[in-house]
């Protein structure tokens, strides 16, 4: 949620389009922000996915190699029982799949554009039998509700203490800004 709000503050056109979707949707739903309505917010979905791409909160996966494995196209062998870290952050910023990876562009997550990439190029919740137990459901719903409420009621802009680009904390198992995150917040009238 924090990284999403940060990008919305830096990209006012995306913030405006998202607010339009949320406010119109709530008005047409008798003023209620319901679970069903949240599922209908397609642009919110695209914005959150782009945020999870650029800033995967859990930025690496851990696995253990179960048998000697030759990396295709190389002579390199990963021996059995080696601990492996799969770097989600780097996969999500690979320009082969995400041109200009530093640019925050929710259009990468239209249904048509998603189909252009191999599935394992977007893995914020991991993959396989050990993938996150909440995946696209509870975790995403929680974030959608929080962002929808914030964008419905507040406007976010950068302030003099906003760091661009974000300086990440050098240690820890989750991706987080080094010096907290500073933004201007104003009530949306
Ligand atoms: C945006 C929010 C979240 C993200 C990005 C996220 C991401 C991840 C990732 C990358 C993994 C490792 C998956 C793998 O190794 O393939 C994981 C595992 C896990 N997550 Fe999440 N997670 C989120 C929210 C949550 C929440 C809210 C819960 C619990 C209520 C949760 C519970 C778990 C559990 C129990 C595992 C271990 C699954 C296993 O090893 O079998 N996660 N998560």
Tab-separated table of C-alpha atoms and ligand atoms in Angstrom:
chain	number	residue	atom	x	y	z
A	1	UNK	CA	0.000	0.000	0.000
A	2	UNK	CA	2.823	2.340	0.926
A	3	UNK	CA	4.700	1.849	-2.372
A	4	UNK	CA	1.452	2.189	-4.341
A	5	UNK	CA	0.556	5.496	-2.685
A	6	UNK	CA	4.115	6.701	-3.309
A	7	UNK	CA	3.823	6.027	-7.064
A	8	UNK	CA	0.364	7.605	-7.172
A	9	UNK	CA	1.801	10.747	-5.555
A	10	UNK	CA	4.483	10.924	-8.264
A	11	UNK	CA	2.044	10.148	-11.103
A	12	UNK	CA	-0.930	12.472	-10.657
A	13	UNK	CA	-2.576	11.357	-13.943
A	14	UNK	CA	-2.688	7.746	-12.687
A	15	UNK	CA	-3.955	8.915	-9.273
A	16	UNK	CA	-6.746	10.962	-10.929
A	17	UNK	CA	-7.820	8.074	-13.155
A	18	UNK	CA	-7.897	5.704	-10.191
A	19	UNK	CA	-9.920	8.166	-8.052
A	20	UNK	CA	-12.399	8.536	-10.908
A	21	UNK	CA	-12.883	4.743	-11.035
A	22	UNK	CA	-13.322	4.482	-7.270
A	23	UNK	CA	-15.639	7.463	-6.729
A	24	UNK	CA	-17.839	6.653	-9.747
A	25	UNK	CA	-18.038	2.995	-8.692
A	26	UNK	CA	-19.044	3.893	-5.107
A	27	UNK	CA	-21.643	6.433	-6.292
A	28	UNK	CA	-23.200	3.872	-8.640
A	29	UNK	CA	-23.252	1.344	-5.779
A	30	UNK	CA	-25.440	3.426	-3.417
A	31	UNK	CA	-22.402	4.884	-1.666
A	32	UNK	CA	-21.189	1.467	-0.488
A	33	UNK	CA	-17.621	0.172	-0.915
A	34	UNK	CA	-18.287	-3.563	-0.894
A	35	UNK	CA	-16.202	-6.700	-1.524
A	36	UNK	CA	-18.015	-7.219	-4.847
A	37	UNK	CA	-17.366	-3.636	-5.940
A	38	UNK	CA	-13.654	-3.926	-5.100
A	39	UNK	CA	-13.458	-6.931	-7.455
A	40	UNK	CA	-14.890	-4.797	-10.266
A	41	UNK	CA	-12.219	-2.086	-10.040
A	42	UNK	CA	-10.070	-3.128	-13.019
A	43	UNK	CA	-7.767	-0.110	-12.945
A	44	UNK	CA	-7.134	-0.535	-9.208
A	45	UNK	CA	-6.107	-4.101	-9.987
A	46	UNK	CA	-3.673	-2.906	-12.674
A	47	UNK	CA	-2.204	-0.263	-10.352
A	48	UNK	CA	-1.659	-2.748	-7.513
A	49	UNK	CA	-0.093	-5.315	-9.838
A	50	UNK	CA	2.287	-2.703	-11.228
A	51	UNK	CA	3.208	-1.752	-7.667
A	52	UNK	CA	3.824	-5.418	-6.747
A	53	UNK	CA	5.978	-5.700	-9.868
A	54	UNK	CA	8.121	-2.681	-9.139
A	55	UNK	CA	8.227	-3.199	-5.379
A	56	UNK	CA	7.708	-6.877	-4.498
A	57	UNK	CA	7.447	-6.701	-0.662
A	58	UNK	CA	9.012	-10.184	-0.338
A	59	UNK	CA	11.746	-9.717	-2.911
A	60	UNK	CA	13.241	-13.207	-3.029
A	61	UNK	CA	12.070	-16.814	-2.837
A	62	UNK	CA	13.979	-19.545	-1.044
A	63	UNK	CA	14.290	-23.050	-2.427
A	64	UNK	CA	16.601	-26.067	-2.036
A	65	UNK	CA	17.911	-27.805	-5.165
A	66	UNK	CA	16.738	-31.446	-4.969
A	67	UNK	CA	19.070	-32.878	-7.655
A	68	UNK	CA	22.111	-31.745	-9.649
A	69	UNK	CA	20.797	-29.310	-12.248
A	70	UNK	CA	22.552	-27.901	-15.299
A	71	UNK	CA	21.411	-24.354	-16.079
A	72	UNK	CA	20.158	-24.588	-19.693
A	73	UNK	CA	22.564	-23.090	-22.253
A	74	UNK	CA	25.493	-23.026	-19.789
A	75	UNK	CA	28.057	-25.415	-18.255
A	76	UNK	CA	27.024	-24.326	-14.800
A	77	UNK	CA	25.750	-27.032	-12.475
A	78	UNK	CA	23.782	-26.303	-9.320
A	79	UNK	CA	24.705	-29.193	-6.991
A	80	UNK	CA	22.042	-31.121	-5.090
A	81	UNK	CA	21.112	-29.613	-1.676
A	82	UNK	CA	22.257	-26.091	-2.598
A	83	UNK	CA	20.169	-23.292	-1.035
A	84	UNK	CA	18.776	-21.104	-3.812
A	85	UNK	CA	17.467	-17.554	-3.614
A	86	UNK	CA	15.273	-16.603	-6.555
A	87	UNK	CA	15.497	-12.836	-6.983
A	88	UNK	CA	11.932	-11.665	-7.627
A	89	UNK	CA	13.019	-8.033	-7.699
A	90	UNK	CA	15.381	-8.599	-10.639
A	91	UNK	CA	12.881	-10.709	-12.594
A	92	UNK	CA	10.275	-7.949	-12.171
A	93	UNK	CA	12.741	-5.364	-13.474
A	94	UNK	CA	14.063	-7.363	-16.435
A	95	UNK	CA	13.789	-4.994	-19.457
A	96	UNK	CA	13.209	-7.988	-21.741
A	97	UNK	CA	9.753	-8.383	-20.193
A	98	UNK	CA	9.220	-4.921	-18.723
A	99	UNK	CA	10.708	-2.249	-21.028
A	100	UNK	CA	11.856	0.807	-19.037
A	101	UNK	CA	11.359	-1.119	-15.796
A	102	UNK	CA	11.747	1.980	-13.602
A	103	UNK	CA	8.651	3.546	-15.173
A	104	UNK	CA	5.438	2.981	-13.203
A	105	UNK	CA	2.972	1.967	-15.904
A	106	UNK	CA	-0.217	0.084	-14.923
A	107	UNK	CA	-0.906	-0.547	-18.652
A	108	UNK	CA	1.578	-3.430	-18.369
A	109	UNK	CA	-1.258	-5.271	-16.602
A	110	UNK	CA	-4.092	-5.028	-19.128
A	111	UNK	CA	-5.345	-8.582	-19.918
A	112	UNK	CA	-3.767	-8.297	-23.421
A	113	UNK	CA	-0.352	-7.218	-22.140
A	114	UNK	CA	-0.281	-9.892	-19.403
A	115	UNK	CA	-0.681	-12.570	-22.123
A	116	UNK	CA	2.466	-11.309	-23.883
A	117	UNK	CA	4.711	-12.412	-20.959
A	118	UNK	CA	5.581	-15.865	-19.601
A	119	UNK	CA	3.676	-16.380	-16.292
A	120	UNK	CA	6.810	-16.706	-14.133
A	121	UNK	CA	7.789	-13.117	-14.946
A	122	UNK	CA	5.301	-11.870	-12.314
A	123	UNK	CA	5.688	-13.716	-9.026
A	124	UNK	CA	5.068	-11.337	-6.074
A	125	UNK	CA	3.410	-14.219	-4.190
A	126	UNK	CA	5.893	-16.875	-5.313
A	127	UNK	CA	4.829	-19.915	-7.311
A	128	UNK	CA	4.332	-23.656	-7.062
A	129	UNK	CA	3.091	-25.635	-4.055
A	130	UNK	CA	4.718	-23.254	-1.535
A	131	UNK	CA	3.298	-20.038	-2.962
A	132	UNK	CA	1.766	-17.541	-0.548
A	133	UNK	CA	-1.367	-18.931	1.090
A	134	UNK	CA	-3.299	-15.694	0.476
A	135	UNK	CA	-2.011	-14.887	-3.029
A	136	UNK	CA	-4.516	-12.995	-5.116
A	137	UNK	CA	-7.255	-13.168	-2.516
A	138	UNK	CA	-7.022	-11.910	1.079
A	139	UNK	CA	-3.691	-10.068	0.702
A	140	UNK	CA	-4.828	-8.237	-2.416
A	141	UNK	CA	-8.332	-7.517	-1.061
A	142	UNK	CA	-6.879	-5.983	2.085
A	143	UNK	CA	-4.604	-3.712	0.042
A	144	UNK	CA	-7.386	-2.840	-2.403
A	145	UNK	CA	-9.689	-1.752	0.419
A	146	UNK	CA	-6.964	0.376	2.038
A	147	UNK	CA	-5.920	2.084	-1.208
A	148	UNK	CA	-9.518	2.642	-2.343
A	149	UNK	CA	-10.401	4.344	0.973
A	150	UNK	CA	-7.260	6.502	0.908
A	151	UNK	CA	-7.675	7.604	-2.717
A	152	UNK	CA	-11.408	8.215	-2.244
A	153	UNK	CA	-10.710	10.625	0.621
A	154	UNK	CA	-7.223	12.060	0.193
A	155	UNK	CA	-4.876	13.535	-2.430
A	156	UNK	CA	-1.200	12.604	-2.320
A	157	UNK	CA	1.683	14.657	-3.716
A	158	UNK	CA	5.450	14.551	-3.194
A	159	UNK	CA	7.006	16.903	-0.609
A	160	UNK	CA	10.581	18.157	-0.152
A	161	UNK	CA	11.435	15.080	1.954
A	162	UNK	CA	10.191	12.576	-0.674
A	163	UNK	CA	13.097	10.496	-1.979
A	164	UNK	CA	13.064	9.860	-5.754
A	165	UNK	CA	13.988	7.179	-6.581
A	166	UNK	CA	13.394	5.291	-3.338
A	167	UNK	CA	16.482	4.420	-1.351
A	168	UNK	CA	15.920	0.896	-0.031
A	169	UNK	CA	16.920	-0.266	3.447
A	170	UNK	CA	20.129	-2.298	2.990
A	171	UNK	CA	19.078	-5.282	5.112
A	172	UNK	CA	15.929	-7.118	6.107
A	173	UNK	CA	13.810	-9.723	4.431
A	174	UNK	CA	11.187	-7.261	3.188
A	175	UNK	CA	11.595	-4.433	0.699
A	176	UNK	CA	11.299	-1.154	2.583
A	177	UNK	CA	12.434	2.447	2.198
A	178	UNK	CA	15.599	3.370	4.086
A	179	UNK	CA	14.322	6.648	5.565
A	180	UNK	CA	10.612	5.985	5.853
A	181	UNK	CA	8.289	7.477	3.261
A	182	UNK	CA	7.326	11.136	3.203
A	183	UNK	CA	4.437	12.584	1.162
A	184	UNK	CA	1.985	15.497	1.327
A	185	UNK	CA	-1.552	14.426	2.193
A	186	UNK	CA	-4.569	16.666	1.633
A	187	UNK	CA	-8.263	15.923	2.189
A	188	UNK	CA	-9.964	15.395	-1.174
A	189	UNK	CA	-12.978	17.742	-1.496
B	1	LIG	C1	0.750	-8.256	-0.390
B	1	LIG	C2	0.867	-9.160	0.605
B	1	LIG	C3	1.736	-10.401	0.540
B	1	LIG	C4	2.797	-10.717	-0.292
B	1	LIG	C5	3.417	-9.886	-1.408
B	1	LIG	C6	3.233	-12.051	0.077
B	1	LIG	C7	4.287	-12.742	-0.536
B	1	LIG	C8	4.682	-14.021	-0.202
B	1	LIG	C9	5.769	-14.755	-0.854
B	1	LIG	C10	6.649	-14.229	-1.996
B	1	LIG	C11	5.858	-15.978	-0.275
B	1	LIG	C12	6.858	-17.114	-0.646
B	1	LIG	C13	6.192	-18.010	-1.690
B	1	LIG	C14	7.113	-19.033	-2.353
B	1	LIG	O1	8.125	-19.429	-1.755
B	1	LIG	O2	6.813	-19.457	-3.516
B	1	LIG	C15	4.830	-16.044	0.751
B	1	LIG	C16	4.584	-17.156	1.540
B	1	LIG	C17	3.657	-17.185	2.552
B	1	LIG	N1	2.738	-16.197	2.866
B	1	LIG	FE1	2.539	-14.377	1.946
B	1	LIG	N2	2.453	-12.514	1.113
B	1	LIG	C18	1.527	-11.528	1.431
B	1	LIG	C19	0.553	-11.588	2.402
B	1	LIG	C20	0.363	-12.654	3.262
B	1	LIG	C21	-0.642	-12.694	4.299
B	1	LIG	C22	-1.641	-11.546	4.598
B	1	LIG	C23	-0.526	-13.910	4.907
B	1	LIG	C24	-1.301	-14.522	6.049
B	1	LIG	C25	-2.492	-14.080	6.451
B	1	LIG	C26	0.560	-14.635	4.244
B	1	LIG	C27	0.981	-15.899	4.566
B	1	LIG	C28	1.994	-16.618	3.941
B	1	LIG	C29	2.444	-17.968	4.327
B	1	LIG	C30	1.911	-18.806	5.491
B	1	LIG	C31	3.475	-18.320	3.445
B	1	LIG	C32	4.290	-19.643	3.423
B	1	LIG	C33	3.633	-20.638	2.479
B	1	LIG	C34	4.412	-21.953	2.395
B	1	LIG	O3	5.634	-21.968	2.630
B	1	LIG	O4	3.794	-22.995	2.090
B	1	LIG	N3	1.063	-13.845	3.244
B	1	LIG	N4	4.130	-14.835	0.778
